[in-house]
Amino acid sequence: QQLAKNLFLSSERSITRKLKEAFLAFLLESRFTKHEILKLYLDRAYMGGGAFGVEAASQFYFGKSVRDINLSEAALLAGLYKAPTKYAPHINLPAARARTNEVLSNLVEAGFYTSGQVHAARLSPAKIVENRTNNSPDWYLDWAFEEVQRLAEGKGQYVLTARTTIDLGLQRAAEEALVSRIRSSGRALRARSGALVSMDVDGAVRAVVGGLDYGESQFNRATAARRQPGSSFKPYVYAVALENGFNPRTTVRDSSRSCGNWSPKNYSGGGGSGRSLSLTEALARSLNTVAVDLSLRIGREKVLEMVERLHVSGIRKSCSMALGDGGVTVLEHTGGYATFANGGKLARPYAIMELTNSQGEVIYSRERDEPQAPQVLTREVAEQLNTMLQAVVEGGTGGRAKLDFTNVAGKTGTSSSYRDAWFMGFTGQYVTGVWIGNDDFRPTAGITGGSLPAEIWQSYMSVAHTDMNIPTIPGLAPHPRQIEEQQRIAELKRTDPGLTSAPAGGGRDKRMSATTRDALKRLATALRKAAGQEPVRPEAPPARRTDTVTETRKASAETGPAGPAAPSATPGDPDRISPR
């Protein structure tokens, strides 16, 4: 029955699924021997760490073929079938060892091995290959596996190979940026958890960090945790306002408007200064009074319709809806902002580019099978909103997210009592969301979206962009540094007609020291002279990546769709929601 579920069914818990499982199990037993059924199961069951089947698991955990493992290693693998995530040795080695001992005892009781043989195996426990976890994007793979299950459902395929959107370089950079900052500053600021999602503007997810340590907790805070977005929700309200006759220069008043028995207050604690200001300034200063007033004037139903249009869920219709009343995931929230960065075209987060069966047939291709992204916001509205979000970074609450080489648009968010702190932002290339908080919803020590989350965002995005060939954000003029780079490229092409493509980089490759670059330039010149050619102008180092779509699986050539899924604070930030 377990094989039937892994091959043909989802992990849904229902009477109907159990009946199907029993029927399919009967068919398998009528057509295959017990030995064949066992082999099929062992070759396809999920065994933790993104590995499917005993061969892949043996390579992943031990660095060798299953044909070469000893008794203690075999017992460890056998113990994984019960709960692969719980007993995976790279996640919880003590639990894996305890489970291994249990399996060894069962082997003695069943008469397969003697007590002496098992005792010898216990004296030589399995050794796990070191540093595997450092190259293991578990958070991303857990989510991607769910996507594979969804896309492969009903296709009747046994073995699938998935080509994913992950960028391992960006994944490592994201983990480093988030984990290192929380480890160093989190204790003092009473923040013990966080999450980060980074994607292309079209929704191709490049990195997912669902917590600080996958070994301690496999709960994916990036894709499963719903947290109050605070003022980072306001751009959705402003987008509706722009659709209904407002523009970035529209004059609004900073004054509180009652909704039932509740009235919003700004970060300062007051109900507004009463002065008039532009819509752009109101968003840059993150005034709660203006956001609530807008939602009441244009209609909260329209705000709900907007977030549904952008596939952001979890928001409640309430008086404080404009301030993020409800809970959103980092993944969905980042996807919502990606639509702004995509010029108003819907950008739903995705992980899978292609699924291929064991015969090499493509059973799913995103390019072939998915429709063109619909224009869910007009280009004009997206461009207007982007100029307003740029003002948040240039002169508002998001100043710490500013990059010196390209434009940034984004928004800070802080929930009541400092329980959640967000920075959501994008360049013309990447959209990244950062959340900081605690799993038990305890307040942090005054962390606002404009402090630690913005700093983490800035640290990661500085590394993520490896060259100056960055598209412009819709509605914004190119950054001065990018204009300089375009002029540099034009000059190179003018002086060297044989140059068909200008070298990317503009000096932004983080991997090379100046000494290394100079040595490579001298070597290139020497080689050109040796070949009888004129010396070329020194070139900038190549970009870190040439192919942003990589195939990622762990020590396995097969992925089965139907198995169980592996499973410093600054005072005075006005984006915080006042207590209600």
XYZ file of C-alpha atoms in Angstrom:
580
model
C 0.000 0.000 0.000
C 2.866 2.371 0.735
C 4.261 1.776 -2.752
C 0.820 2.382 -4.267
C 0.595 5.699 -2.445
C 4.109 6.735 -3.458
C 3.581 5.871 -7.112
C 0.033 6.969 -7.800
C -1.521 9.023 -5.010
C -1.065 12.238 -3.088
C -0.619 12.506 0.684
C -4.259 13.535 1.190
C -5.913 11.961 4.238
C -9.360 10.723 3.270
C -11.428 7.557 3.036
C -11.450 7.857 -0.757
C -7.665 7.902 -0.938
C -7.381 4.888 1.382
C -9.800 2.928 -0.812
C -7.827 3.835 -3.923
C -4.636 2.842 -2.137
C -6.036 -0.585 -1.231
C -7.268 -1.190 -4.781
C -3.955 -0.165 -6.343
C -2.053 -2.309 -3.835
C -4.134 -5.304 -4.926
C -3.297 -4.605 -8.585
C 0.416 -4.342 -7.800
C 0.404 -7.653 -5.923
C -1.359 -9.355 -8.813
C 1.220 -8.192 -11.355
C 4.529 -8.131 -9.459
C 6.357 -10.484 -7.139
C 7.023 -9.402 -3.556
C 10.683 -8.988 -4.423
C 9.826 -6.688 -7.337
C 7.441 -4.652 -5.194
C 10.080 -4.243 -2.504
C 12.650 -3.150 -5.086
C 10.247 -0.601 -6.553
C 9.583 0.791 -3.102
C 13.245 0.939 -2.091
C 14.156 2.680 -5.344
C 11.507 5.389 -5.062
C 10.732 6.162 -1.424
C 11.724 9.547 -0.077
C 14.622 9.253 2.377
C 15.240 12.808 3.523
C 17.658 15.443 2.343
C 16.039 15.559 -1.089
C 17.137 11.977 -1.837
C 14.763 9.414 -3.342
C 15.637 5.723 -3.156
C 18.350 3.843 -1.271
C 21.079 4.466 -3.851
C 20.574 8.229 -3.787
C 20.341 8.221 0.010
C 23.519 6.164 0.355
C 25.397 8.552 -1.907
C 24.029 11.570 -0.067
C 24.629 10.400 3.508
C 27.703 8.172 3.095
C 29.257 9.271 -0.195
C 29.243 5.750 -1.651
C 27.044 3.242 -3.433
C 24.510 1.210 -1.492
C 26.428 -1.869 -2.666
C 29.365 -0.811 -0.503
C 27.644 0.004 2.800
C 28.050 -1.997 6.017
C 25.450 -3.259 8.483
C 25.247 -0.112 10.613
C 24.845 2.057 7.512
C 22.186 -0.261 6.101
C 20.284 -0.135 9.398
C 20.409 3.658 9.376
C 18.934 3.744 5.874
C 16.256 1.226 6.822
C 15.264 3.399 9.752
C 14.583 6.367 7.508
C 11.486 4.860 5.915
C 9.412 5.391 9.054
C 9.991 9.169 9.164
C 12.672 10.419 6.748
C 12.709 14.013 7.938
C 12.674 13.138 11.635
C 15.442 10.531 11.430
C 17.624 12.025 8.670
C 21.159 12.005 10.143
C 22.140 15.359 8.640
C 19.211 16.882 10.548
C 19.161 14.954 13.833
C 22.061 12.549 14.253
C 21.137 11.403 17.812
C 17.618 10.490 16.659
C 19.059 8.707 13.622
C 21.432 6.707 15.835
C 18.621 5.750 18.224
C 16.466 4.635 15.317
C 19.412 2.646 13.885
C 19.806 0.787 17.190
C 16.109 -0.016 17.134
C 16.435 -1.488 13.628
C 19.481 -3.521 14.661
C 17.582 -4.979 17.630
C 14.715 -5.928 15.328
C 17.159 -7.730 13.027
C 18.293 -9.907 15.947
C 14.717 -10.633 17.045
C 13.770 -11.579 13.485
C 16.741 -13.942 13.260
C 18.538 -12.206 10.396
C 21.670 -11.427 12.432
C 23.252 -12.655 15.639
C 23.724 -10.555 18.758
C 27.467 -10.577 18.133
C 27.107 -9.192 14.627
C 24.786 -6.435 15.805
C 27.072 -5.605 18.732
C 29.967 -5.174 16.293
C 27.818 -2.907 14.118
C 26.972 -0.735 17.124
C 30.651 -0.348 17.937
C 31.186 1.072 14.450
C 28.275 3.477 13.849
C 27.612 4.945 10.437
C 29.656 8.025 9.601
C 27.890 10.787 7.732
C 29.714 12.595 4.944
C 30.692 16.021 6.249
C 29.573 19.354 4.823
C 26.632 17.873 2.979
C 24.237 20.250 4.720
C 26.226 23.266 3.540
C 25.300 22.431 -0.048
C 21.786 21.298 0.717
C 19.027 23.833 -0.037
C 16.519 21.963 2.134
C 14.057 24.832 2.558
C 13.822 25.298 -1.185
C 13.635 21.574 -1.954
C 10.819 20.979 0.528
C 8.715 23.598 -1.216
C 9.793 22.522 -4.710
C 8.818 18.922 -3.939
C 5.300 20.089 -3.102
C 5.247 21.853 -6.463
C 6.317 18.635 -8.210
C 3.493 16.737 -6.515
C 0.978 19.341 -7.639
C 2.181 19.451 -11.238
C 2.532 15.660 -11.579
C -0.823 14.792 -10.019
C -2.915 12.640 -12.316
C -0.143 12.095 -14.864
C 0.504 8.514 -13.716
C 4.285 8.807 -13.825
C 6.554 6.696 -11.623
C 9.866 8.534 -11.835
C 10.374 12.195 -12.630
C 13.343 14.473 -13.072
C 12.688 18.102 -12.163
C 14.533 21.121 -13.517
C 14.193 23.879 -10.957
C 14.735 27.622 -10.752
C 17.115 27.568 -7.785
C 20.381 29.479 -7.908
C 22.715 27.822 -5.416
C 24.914 30.897 -5.221
C 21.957 33.069 -4.283
C 20.693 30.410 -1.871
C 24.001 30.415 0.000
C 24.130 34.210 -0.011
C 20.585 34.404 1.352
C 21.324 31.948 4.148
C 24.503 33.795 5.076
C 22.832 37.213 5.104
C 19.863 36.125 7.219
C 21.428 33.631 9.606
C 24.626 35.540 10.353
C 22.812 38.764 11.223
C 20.244 37.096 13.464
C 22.943 35.008 15.154
C 24.993 38.136 15.866
C 22.214 40.595 16.719
C 19.147 38.502 17.441
C 19.829 37.720 21.096
C 20.185 41.383 22.066
C 17.126 42.284 20.011
C 15.108 39.269 21.217
C 14.596 37.921 17.693
C 15.146 34.201 17.235
C 13.717 33.513 13.815
C 13.454 34.841 10.305
C 12.801 33.991 6.679
C 13.837 35.218 3.246
C 12.544 34.618 -0.277
C 14.200 35.927 -3.423
C 12.847 35.630 -6.955
C 13.124 37.084 -10.430
C 10.548 39.709 -11.325
C 8.516 37.071 -13.207
C 8.218 34.867 -10.077
C 11.066 32.375 -10.675
C 12.169 31.633 -7.115
C 15.951 31.625 -6.737
C 16.364 31.245 -2.963
C 14.253 30.231 0.031
C 15.413 30.423 3.650
C 12.759 29.147 6.030
C 14.595 29.560 9.335
C 17.973 29.646 11.013
C 18.703 25.913 11.227
C 16.956 23.234 9.195
C 18.411 20.606 11.514
C 16.627 22.073 14.530
C 13.290 22.765 12.839
C 12.041 21.809 9.399
C 9.060 24.174 9.604
C 9.342 26.446 6.593
C 8.641 29.967 7.809
C 9.061 31.304 4.285
C 6.252 29.269 2.743
C 4.032 28.117 5.616
C 4.111 30.688 8.435
C 1.465 33.405 8.264
C 2.604 36.604 9.923
C 1.098 40.062 10.169
C 2.647 42.198 7.393
C 2.186 45.554 9.104
C 2.784 48.558 6.871
C 4.387 46.407 4.168
C 0.746 45.742 3.191
C 0.088 49.407 2.368
C 1.294 49.273 -1.278
C -1.719 47.086 -2.094
C -4.000 49.819 -0.726
C -2.145 52.511 -2.650
C -2.357 50.428 -5.838
C -6.157 50.420 -5.534
C -6.120 54.169 -4.931
C -4.075 54.675 -8.099
C -6.629 52.597 -10.018
C -9.415 54.836 -8.738
C -8.338 58.318 -9.725
C -5.486 59.073 -7.328
C -1.930 59.752 -8.490
C 1.425 60.114 -6.700
C 0.931 63.883 -6.397
C -2.643 63.750 -5.093
C -2.991 65.757 -1.888
C -4.227 63.888 1.194
C -4.569 64.905 4.835
C -2.740 63.380 7.781
C -5.734 63.081 10.059
C -7.402 60.163 11.793
C -10.732 58.863 10.557
C -12.853 56.669 12.805
C -14.021 53.235 11.745
C -16.601 52.031 14.208
C -15.117 52.493 17.665
C -11.533 52.441 16.395
C -9.303 55.208 15.074
C -5.813 54.691 13.627
C -2.765 56.278 15.188
C 0.597 56.988 13.613
C 3.887 55.739 15.005
C 4.217 58.899 17.057
C 1.059 57.892 18.900
C -1.083 60.738 17.669
C -3.986 60.763 15.288
C -2.141 62.783 12.672
C -0.748 66.273 12.284
C -3.678 67.520 10.240
C -1.423 68.862 7.501
C -1.760 68.165 3.803
C 0.841 66.186 1.875
C 1.210 64.180 -1.317
C 0.310 60.527 -1.635
C 3.994 59.766 -2.251
C 5.104 61.454 0.971
C 2.365 59.715 2.952
C 3.638 56.314 1.804
C 7.293 57.251 2.333
C 6.490 58.313 5.912
C 4.219 55.263 6.337
C 1.325 57.218 7.825
C -1.312 54.871 9.198
C -3.957 57.612 9.160
C -3.716 58.095 5.406
C -3.661 54.361 4.591
C -6.806 53.680 6.634
C -8.569 56.719 5.183
C -7.758 55.549 1.654
C -9.128 52.068 2.330
C -12.384 53.528 3.630
C -12.740 56.005 0.759
C -12.068 53.568 -2.074
C -13.718 50.593 -0.349
C -12.184 47.735 1.586
C -13.816 45.272 -0.800
C -11.642 46.673 -3.580
C -8.542 46.190 -1.437
C -9.492 42.554 -0.840
C -10.066 42.126 -4.561
C -6.615 43.562 -5.239
C -4.756 41.112 -3.001
C -6.793 38.223 -4.411
C -5.854 39.406 -7.904
C -2.187 39.261 -6.892
C -2.661 35.849 -5.209
C -1.887 37.126 -1.712
C -4.140 35.449 0.855
C -4.797 35.633 4.586
C -6.010 39.243 4.890
C -9.215 40.012 6.788
C -11.734 42.726 5.982
C -11.553 44.918 9.066
C -11.091 48.542 10.021
C -7.330 48.013 10.277
C -7.067 45.995 7.059
C -4.955 48.737 5.455
C -2.343 48.111 8.147
C -2.072 44.399 7.380
C -4.741 42.815 9.557
C -4.297 39.075 9.059
C -1.374 36.885 8.125
C 0.595 36.417 4.902
C 3.477 34.139 3.966
C 6.807 35.573 2.900
C 6.498 33.662 -0.389
C 3.089 35.070 -1.335
C 3.967 38.565 -0.137
C 7.149 38.583 -2.218
C 5.137 37.382 -5.205
C 2.758 40.306 -4.723
C 5.624 42.787 -4.886
C 7.034 40.946 -7.904
C 3.921 41.960 -9.836
C 4.830 45.612 -9.206
C 8.396 44.956 -10.387
C 7.033 43.102 -13.426
C 5.216 46.164 -14.707
C 1.814 44.957 -13.530
C 2.033 41.475 -15.052
C 1.111 38.756 -12.569
C 4.194 37.130 -11.050
C 3.161 33.958 -9.245
C 6.104 32.273 -7.468
C 7.244 29.054 -9.167
C 10.029 26.510 -8.688
C 9.687 24.041 -11.572
C 10.759 24.716 -15.128
C 10.356 21.206 -16.494
C 9.406 17.664 -15.486
C 10.728 14.685 -17.449
C 9.730 11.040 -17.019
C 12.034 8.017 -17.039
C 11.653 7.692 -20.828
C 12.940 11.230 -21.327
C 9.527 12.616 -22.242
C 8.725 16.115 -21.023
C 5.435 15.783 -19.157
C 5.474 19.392 -17.974
C 7.150 22.457 -19.393
C 6.439 25.847 -17.914
C 7.202 27.547 -21.207
C 4.896 25.183 -23.090
C 2.097 24.528 -20.616
C 1.606 27.774 -18.716
C -0.321 30.692 -20.219
C 1.238 34.108 -20.601
C 1.148 36.140 -17.396
C -1.954 38.368 -17.406
C -1.705 42.139 -16.959
C -3.411 42.407 -13.549
C -2.350 46.042 -13.019
C -2.076 48.558 -15.799
C 1.474 49.464 -16.703
C 0.750 53.048 -15.663
C -0.427 52.067 -12.176
C 2.602 49.812 -11.643
C 4.980 52.557 -12.755
C 3.341 55.163 -10.520
C 3.464 52.845 -7.530
C 7.111 52.019 -8.198
C 8.065 55.702 -8.106
C 6.321 55.968 -4.746
C 8.073 52.866 -3.411
C 11.409 54.270 -4.538
C 10.690 57.345 -2.408
C 10.322 55.039 0.620
C 13.960 54.008 0.172
C 15.354 57.345 -0.990
C 13.828 59.511 1.713
C 11.511 57.454 3.885
C 11.538 54.534 6.303
C 13.517 52.180 4.025
C 16.775 54.105 3.775
C 18.940 51.247 5.056
C 18.001 49.128 2.033
C 19.500 51.594 -0.443
C 22.042 50.242 -2.946
C 24.724 52.439 -4.452
C 24.675 50.824 -7.901
C 21.001 50.453 -8.841
C 17.562 51.755 -7.938
C 15.576 50.146 -5.138
C 11.835 50.268 -4.493
C 10.334 48.794 -1.354
C 8.390 49.110 1.858
C 8.999 48.532 5.540
C 6.526 46.874 7.875
C 6.291 46.409 11.635
C 3.365 44.813 13.452
C 1.898 45.667 16.846
C 4.271 45.342 19.808
C 7.162 44.731 17.400
C 6.175 41.081 16.872
C 6.938 41.141 13.145
C 9.406 43.203 11.147
C 9.524 43.170 7.343
C 11.335 44.669 4.430
C 9.893 43.956 1.001
C 11.763 45.373 -1.956
C 13.027 44.958 -5.485
C 15.456 46.084 -8.132
C 14.907 45.616 -11.839
C 16.282 42.078 -11.508
C 15.313 40.558 -8.152
C 12.435 40.814 -5.701
C 13.266 39.863 -2.114
C 11.238 39.698 1.070
C 12.695 39.494 4.584
C 10.765 38.759 7.778
C 12.140 38.801 11.341
C 10.303 37.698 14.502
C 9.716 34.821 16.921
C 7.842 31.572 16.379
C 5.901 32.043 19.630
C 4.873 35.602 18.652
C 6.811 37.174 21.497
C 7.672 40.837 20.871
C 11.177 41.702 19.752
C 13.186 44.460 21.411
C 11.890 47.185 19.142
C 12.943 45.786 15.758
C 11.304 47.736 12.952
C 11.157 46.938 9.269
C 13.532 49.778 8.536
C 16.257 48.385 10.786
C 17.409 44.748 10.820
C 15.214 43.441 7.944
C 16.271 46.305 5.662
C 19.922 45.744 6.580
C 19.661 42.011 5.832
C 17.921 42.797 2.549
C 20.646 45.250 1.583
C 23.421 42.827 2.527
C 21.942 40.018 0.438
C 21.036 42.147 -2.586
C 24.522 43.674 -2.682
C 25.918 40.183 -3.281
C 23.062 38.930 -5.473
C 23.798 41.420 -8.257
C 27.100 40.345 -9.752
C 27.225 42.785 -12.652
C 25.794 46.117 -13.738
C 23.589 44.665 -16.451
C 20.463 45.202 -14.349
C 17.124 46.052 -15.996
C 15.490 49.294 -14.939
C 12.470 49.204 -12.648
C 9.312 50.055 -14.625
C 8.595 53.748 -14.194
C 12.081 54.708 -12.976
C 14.969 56.272 -14.865
C 18.209 54.255 -14.984
C 20.499 54.648 -11.987
C 23.510 56.952 -12.615
C 25.906 54.035 -12.130
C 24.011 52.033 -14.734
C 24.154 54.949 -17.164
C 27.918 55.032 -16.669
C 28.072 51.292 -17.385
C 26.044 51.676 -20.573
C 28.419 54.411 -21.701
C 31.405 52.177 -20.877
C 29.971 49.363 -22.977
C 29.255 51.713 -25.869
C 32.830 53.013 -25.733
C 34.265 49.487 -25.711
C 32.223 48.561 -28.768
C 33.258 51.754 -30.531
C 36.989 51.231 -29.961
C 36.924 47.492 -30.638
C 34.611 46.723 -33.606
C 35.292 43.009 -33.140
C 33.678 43.064 -29.734
C 30.229 41.546 -30.228
C 29.213 41.625 -26.591
C 30.589 43.840 -23.896
C 31.969 42.151 -20.806
C 29.521 42.285 -17.966
C 30.618 43.254 -14.566
C 31.618 46.841 -14.213
C 33.825 45.763 -11.359
C 31.076 44.161 -9.288
C 32.353 40.569 -9.165
C 32.659 39.803 -5.463
C 34.820 36.722 -5.888
C 38.037 38.287 -7.205
C 40.480 40.470 -5.359
C 42.123 43.387 -7.153
C 45.390 41.429 -7.225
C 43.692 38.490 -8.956
C 42.022 40.745 -11.511
C 45.290 42.502 -12.340
C 47.073 39.172 -12.766
C 44.354 37.940 -15.134
C 44.542 41.144 -17.155
C 48.315 40.778 -17.554
C 47.891 37.139 -18.535
C 45.251 38.032 -21.132
C 47.533 40.690 -22.615
C 50.464 38.262 -22.767
C 48.354 35.633 -24.526
C 47.137 38.117 -27.107
C 50.733 39.224 -27.804
C 51.855 35.610 -28.131
C 49.129 35.069 -30.711
C 50.318 38.084 -32.694
C 47.322 40.231 -31.828
C 47.128 43.709 -30.392
C 46.637 43.923 -26.636
C 43.037 44.362 -25.698
C 41.687 46.746 -23.127
C 41.430 45.214 -19.649
C 38.106 43.516 -19.220
C 35.918 43.445 -16.168
C 35.556 40.006 -14.588
C 32.770 37.810 -15.896
C 29.450 37.658 -14.147
C 29.097 34.930 -11.566
C 26.326 33.121 -13.403
C 25.579 32.457 -17.016
C 22.565 30.246 -16.513
C 20.169 31.225 -13.796
C 18.146 28.052 -14.105
C 19.893 25.048 -12.624
C 18.845 21.498 -12.065
C 19.041 20.655 -8.385
C 18.608 17.262 -6.849
C 20.712 15.502 -4.268
C 22.745 12.537 -5.446
C 19.831 11.155 -7.391
C 18.757 11.064 -10.995
C 15.144 10.452 -10.067
C 12.443 12.379 -8.265
C 9.147 10.736 -7.447
C 6.106 12.985 -7.346
C 3.867 10.985 -5.093
C 5.947 10.292 -1.992
C 5.554 12.185 1.264
C 6.939 15.729 1.192
C 10.170 16.284 3.103
C 8.736 18.139 5.063
C 20.008 46.744 15.236
C 16.762 48.456 16.144
C 16.207 52.160 15.576
C 13.633 54.179 17.528
C 11.142 56.277 15.671
C 10.264 54.142 12.652
C 6.774 55.279 11.602
C 5.863 52.080 9.775
C 4.902 50.309 12.991
C 1.206 49.622 13.547
C -0.098 51.287 16.647
C -1.794 48.935 19.148
C -5.504 48.511 18.595
